[in-house]
Amino acid sequence: MTTSDDKTTLYTVSSSPHAHSGASAACLMFDVIVALMPALLAAVYFFGFDAIRLVAVCVASCVGAEALCRKAMGRPVKTALVDLSAVVTGLLLAFNLPPSLPSWMAVLGSVFAIGIAKQAFGGLGYNPFNPALAGRAFLLISFTGRMTAWHAARLPERWSFGGLTADALTGATPLGMVKEAVRAGDPLPVAMDGATTVRFLLGDMGGCIGEVSALALIVGGLYLLYRRCITWHVPVCYLGTAAVFSAIHWMVDPAAAMPPHFHLLTGGLMLGAWFMATDMVTTPVTTRGLIVFGIGCGVLTMTIRIVAGGIYPEGVSFAILLMNAITPLINRATRPRLFGQRRKA
Amino acid sequence: MKTITAPYKIKGGVHPAYRKELAREQAIRTMPVPSLLRVSMAQHLGAPAKPLVKKGDTVLRGQRIGEPAGFISASVHASVSGTVKAVGPAPTASGAMAMAVDIEPDGNDTWLEQLTPQPNWSALDAKTLTGIVAEAGVAGMGGAGFPTNVKLSPPPDKPIDTLIVNGAECEPYLTADERLMRERPEQVWTGIAILRHILGAKIVRVAIEDNKPDAIRAMKKAMADAEGDVALVVLPASYPQGAEKQQIYGITGRETPSGGLPMDVGCLVENVGTCLAVQDAVVNGRPLTERVTTVTGDPVAEPGNVLNRIGTPYADLIAFCGGLRGSVAKVISGGPMMGFAQGSLDGATAKTTSGLLALAPGQAPVYESLACISCGRCVQACPMGLLPCELSQALEAEDYDLADAFHVMDCIECGCCAYVCPARRPLVQHMRTGKARIALKRREAMQKK
């Protein structure tokens, strides 16, 4: 009984809803890139050409690896590149590298991050681990010496091409110096007076290129919050737990412990809490899950930094990677209460 | 009578662009009877009605042409007097096939005086009044089309103490209910009073979103002299405030149990259009043969709210509103969040057709199955507390048992998840497919026993 009329116009038929908020993965990734710009500027300011070199190498090799992997797997290349996730991975990996790292190692780390940690699992959305952190962990295990060779962030040398002198390479990160002193039973080498706190807040210390400036990272993180790319749960729970953990340690053992603001401002904590532990793909989807994830990251980070007796002074990367591993379990355990399912009396 | 704000906050939800300005200020216009009406036997939830006429029969307006074919079913009436030109299968708004009766109007529009008008309805008992509602073929006009008389006959162990009248109209673009409340508040209130009388409900709540101040004012005036525990509830404007379970919770704090009905928590929700239909049936003795449909969208030349005979072809409805301009990507029966996309204008209005919406190409989103990026936005948006991301992955893997264990059957298909998804996954489509497959599996399992 349907009328057959040659002039009948046909319209698109699809399931509801017929409206969309306009959000897209590319928009989200673009916002993350924008949010990383203050930290990138700080990196260039403190580490000069090395920062530019590492960022350029990592972004280029991540995008290149992404394209090659998609091509090799016979999957659409363009859709994978336009979501900008490879650019974000490249930026974050570069931010997690020491300034003196040779470029070929950065290329290797990028290829591992994209090829093994991301595309081997099926690409964006399927990777269980944060690709940038997996890349960093791979480099750290493979080239421990070069990955922990620091030079203090001092401006004049950085702005002279190839100006790395042997002296400059001896600088260590504040976390490394403290750990070393505690192991040796020496007095604590860093005093967190006002001037030092401001210096650390701005980023004037040894470390990976993108992690040193807490201020720039906080500005970027607030931008992500403002754009609703992330929620407050992970950064607040992560930083809060780390602060509480270190405060207790500091009160119990003031001779061998650093105050909470030392821990918050040094190492990769700010970078991790705002940009790595908030990676959507590898973190829980439930609100309670995000809280658990943040607290877990905080506990693990401080455990590695303080409790574990090993020589490794920093715990952010491995803490987040470990929490990535149990994200599916966290999701399972923190499901929201179904509407209409009776609350337990 | 008092005015309150919703005391409980519903979980999740979204804020889509409302676009109500297109039709909001257009007063209801009565459309002339078109040259042919196609009255479907499946305008309500439940079993389609059984046709009572055949080709060549003459019918009068209000004559019953379809009888209920089960407990959950409803009568269907001729919406015009004329000749039956055909009886046969035709697609409904959702695309399913159902029997329909084509009527060619005779131009006289003669009523069959079948029901006795009952202006003194308060003297009648609940059973008699429910019978009138059933005979008039009233079914929920908000969109779901649940037969109203079935709702009005709860089992004795499920007493209903609260009658909620849904004037939220949270679907973007639609303004039919708002116009009814603004133009016919007294009749709407009479319908509410009849329902209250039938149910013996102590509490009456009329719920309207705060973005409809004119409707709130008009209803307040109509309800001013109401006695007892009657309140106008001002809801915050967000989607889906009009979803039944969410609305009950927002107003009473009661959660309809998973798999249950509003009567399980002593509530009954009726749309304002349904209240008007009840009033027309009882007070005027008129079966449901017409309704107000919002014809809207940017491509529509003259958007508006059109009182049309049930069975009016979409093409005639659009033509009455000046036709379509420019290119059109989608035509939707209902609103953009839960409406049904139509392949052409061949369909016709039903008791549930609250709107006919045309969208230009840039306005109709394209959903693609990109990988879920686990952003969790759907989890935040879901008013039912589901994990749409996880459900859709289980359904893509055709793991229906897992999806069932994850409560896919509780999905109300409101569309909030798909609306916010940055990977633009067709989440509602996944849920619908899964629900249909699981329902089929359950039926097969029952038959085996």
mmCIF file of C-alpha atoms in Angstrom, chain B residues 249-372:
data_model
loop_
_atom_site.group_PDB
_atom_site.id
_atom_site.type_symbol
_atom_site.label_atom_id
_atom_site.label_comp_id
_atom_site.label_asym_id
_atom_site.label_seq_id
_atom_site.Cartn_x
_atom_site.Cartn_y
_atom_site.Cartn_z
ATOM 1 C CA TYR B 249 11.999 10.616 40.754
ATOM 2 C CA GLY B 250 12.470 14.362 40.345
ATOM 3 C CA ILE B 251 9.063 15.075 41.825
ATOM 4 C CA THR B 252 8.556 12.335 44.425
ATOM 5 C CA GLY B 253 12.030 10.901 45.063
ATOM 6 C CA ARG B 254 10.622 7.453 44.244
ATOM 7 C CA GLU B 255 12.611 5.191 41.947
ATOM 8 C CA THR B 256 10.591 2.995 39.645
ATOM 9 C CA PRO B 257 12.233 -0.407 40.096
ATOM 10 C CA SER B 258 14.284 -1.879 37.269
ATOM 11 C CA GLY B 259 11.859 -3.640 34.937
ATOM 12 C CA GLY B 260 8.882 -2.177 36.805
ATOM 13 C CA LEU B 261 6.147 0.325 36.037
ATOM 14 C CA PRO B 262 5.286 3.691 37.638
ATOM 15 C CA MET B 263 2.381 2.030 39.459
ATOM 16 C CA ASP B 264 4.964 0.004 41.410
ATOM 17 C CA VAL B 265 5.797 3.269 43.181
ATOM 18 C CA GLY B 266 2.211 4.503 43.339
ATOM 19 C CA CYS B 267 2.524 6.940 40.458
ATOM 20 C CA LEU B 268 0.863 7.510 37.130
ATOM 21 C CA VAL B 269 2.236 9.899 34.513
ATOM 22 C CA GLU B 270 0.091 11.346 31.744
ATOM 23 C CA ASN B 271 1.085 13.801 29.041
ATOM 24 C CA VAL B 272 -0.898 17.072 28.796
ATOM 25 C CA GLY B 273 -2.167 16.096 25.354
ATOM 26 C CA THR B 274 -3.546 12.882 26.804
ATOM 27 C CA CYS B 275 -5.328 14.859 29.533
ATOM 28 C CA LEU B 276 -6.962 16.960 26.839
ATOM 29 C CA ALA B 277 -8.013 13.822 24.947
ATOM 30 C CA VAL B 278 -9.540 12.414 28.146
ATOM 31 C CA GLN B 279 -11.456 15.654 28.656
ATOM 32 C CA ASP B 280 -12.727 15.591 25.064
ATOM 33 C CA ALA B 281 -13.781 11.960 25.397
ATOM 34 C CA VAL B 282 -15.634 12.333 28.700
ATOM 35 C CA VAL B 283 -17.060 15.857 28.579
ATOM 36 C CA ASN B 284 -17.787 16.059 24.828
ATOM 37 C CA GLY B 285 -18.196 12.355 24.020
ATOM 38 C CA ARG B 286 -15.568 12.589 21.274
ATOM 39 C CA PRO B 287 -13.197 9.715 20.518
ATOM 40 C CA LEU B 288 -9.586 10.597 19.747
ATOM 41 C CA THR B 289 -9.553 11.633 16.075
ATOM 42 C CA GLU B 290 -7.221 14.618 16.023
ATOM 43 C CA ARG B 291 -4.122 15.970 17.712
ATOM 44 C CA VAL B 292 -1.725 18.909 17.649
ATOM 45 C CA THR B 293 1.546 18.237 15.835
ATOM 46 C CA THR B 294 4.465 20.674 15.784
ATOM 47 C CA VAL B 295 5.686 20.973 12.192
ATOM 48 C CA THR B 296 9.088 22.573 12.465
ATOM 49 C CA GLY B 297 12.732 22.764 11.493
ATOM 50 C CA ASP B 298 14.693 25.308 9.480
ATOM 51 C CA PRO B 299 13.671 23.914 6.065
ATOM 52 C CA VAL B 300 9.946 24.275 6.890
ATOM 53 C CA ALA B 301 8.654 27.510 5.317
ATOM 54 C CA GLU B 302 6.058 28.292 7.989
ATOM 55 C CA PRO B 303 6.718 26.264 11.134
ATOM 56 C CA GLY B 304 3.777 25.949 13.458
ATOM 57 C CA ASN B 305 1.509 23.846 15.623
ATOM 58 C CA VAL B 306 -1.103 22.123 13.549
ATOM 59 C CA LEU B 307 -4.337 20.532 14.746
ATOM 60 C CA ASN B 308 -4.663 17.686 12.256
ATOM 61 C CA ARG B 309 -6.834 14.650 11.763
ATOM 62 C CA ILE B 310 -5.121 11.436 12.762
ATOM 63 C CA GLY B 311 -3.986 9.790 9.547
ATOM 64 C CA THR B 312 -3.015 13.027 7.810
ATOM 65 C CA PRO B 313 -0.200 12.259 5.337
ATOM 66 C CA TYR B 314 3.079 13.965 6.216
ATOM 67 C CA ALA B 315 3.236 15.478 2.738
ATOM 68 C CA ASP B 316 -0.097 17.291 3.313
ATOM 69 C CA LEU B 317 1.020 18.436 6.757
ATOM 70 C CA ILE B 318 4.241 19.861 5.332
ATOM 71 C CA ALA B 319 2.361 21.475 2.435
ATOM 72 C CA PHE B 320 -0.008 23.138 4.939
ATOM 73 C CA CYS B 321 3.081 24.664 6.552
ATOM 74 C CA GLY B 322 4.312 26.155 3.288
ATOM 75 C CA GLY B 323 6.402 23.207 2.135
ATOM 76 C CA LEU B 324 10.140 22.582 2.459
ATOM 77 C CA ARG B 325 12.826 25.010 1.326
ATOM 78 C CA GLY B 326 16.365 24.134 0.299
ATOM 79 C CA SER B 327 17.864 20.711 0.702
ATOM 80 C CA VAL B 328 16.588 18.463 3.465
ATOM 81 C CA ALA B 329 18.658 15.664 5.015
ATOM 82 C CA LYS B 330 16.203 14.185 7.445
ATOM 83 C CA VAL B 331 12.509 14.233 8.206
ATOM 84 C CA ILE B 332 11.721 13.053 11.700
ATOM 85 C CA SER B 333 8.465 11.936 13.250
ATOM 86 C CA GLY B 334 8.780 13.286 16.794
ATOM 87 C CA GLY B 335 11.690 15.268 18.180
ATOM 88 C CA PRO B 336 15.416 15.091 17.379
ATOM 89 C CA MET B 337 16.390 13.100 20.470
ATOM 90 C CA MET B 338 13.919 10.211 20.296
ATOM 91 C CA GLY B 339 11.992 10.671 17.055
ATOM 92 C CA PHE B 340 11.945 8.314 14.085
ATOM 93 C CA ALA B 341 13.657 9.283 10.833
ATOM 94 C CA GLN B 342 11.319 8.939 7.855
ATOM 95 C CA GLY B 343 12.541 7.786 4.459
ATOM 96 C CA SER B 344 9.925 9.879 2.681
ATOM 97 C CA LEU B 345 6.795 11.949 3.302
ATOM 98 C CA ASP B 346 4.556 8.939 2.548
ATOM 99 C CA GLY B 347 3.734 8.288 6.215
ATOM 100 C CA ALA B 348 0.793 9.710 8.111
ATOM 101 C CA THR B 349 0.207 11.120 11.583
ATOM 102 C CA ALA B 350 -0.817 8.913 14.483
ATOM 103 C CA LYS B 351 -1.993 9.507 18.050
ATOM 104 C CA THR B 352 1.677 9.730 19.054
ATOM 105 C CA THR B 353 2.906 12.174 16.389
ATOM 106 C CA SER B 354 3.994 15.066 18.575
ATOM 107 C CA GLY B 355 6.113 16.612 15.863
ATOM 108 C CA LEU B 356 7.271 16.463 12.287
ATOM 109 C CA LEU B 357 10.762 17.876 12.073
ATOM 110 C CA ALA B 358 12.844 18.598 8.979
ATOM 111 C CA LEU B 359 16.604 19.019 9.311
ATOM 112 C CA ALA B 360 18.968 20.593 6.779
ATOM 113 C CA PRO B 361 22.097 18.590 5.825
ATOM 114 C CA GLY B 362 24.418 20.403 8.255
ATOM 115 C CA GLN B 363 22.048 19.810 11.161
ATOM 116 C CA ALA B 364 21.740 16.042 10.926
ATOM 117 C CA PRO B 365 24.721 14.365 12.576
ATOM 118 C CA VAL B 366 26.353 11.325 11.029
ATOM 119 C CA TYR B 367 27.207 8.618 13.538
ATOM 120 C CA GLU B 368 30.144 6.324 12.719
ATOM 121 C CA SER B 369 31.462 3.360 14.600
ATOM 122 C CA LEU B 370 34.851 4.727 15.527
ATOM 123 C CA ALA B 371 36.554 3.113 18.498
ATOM 124 C CA CYS B 372 35.382 4.119 21.946
#
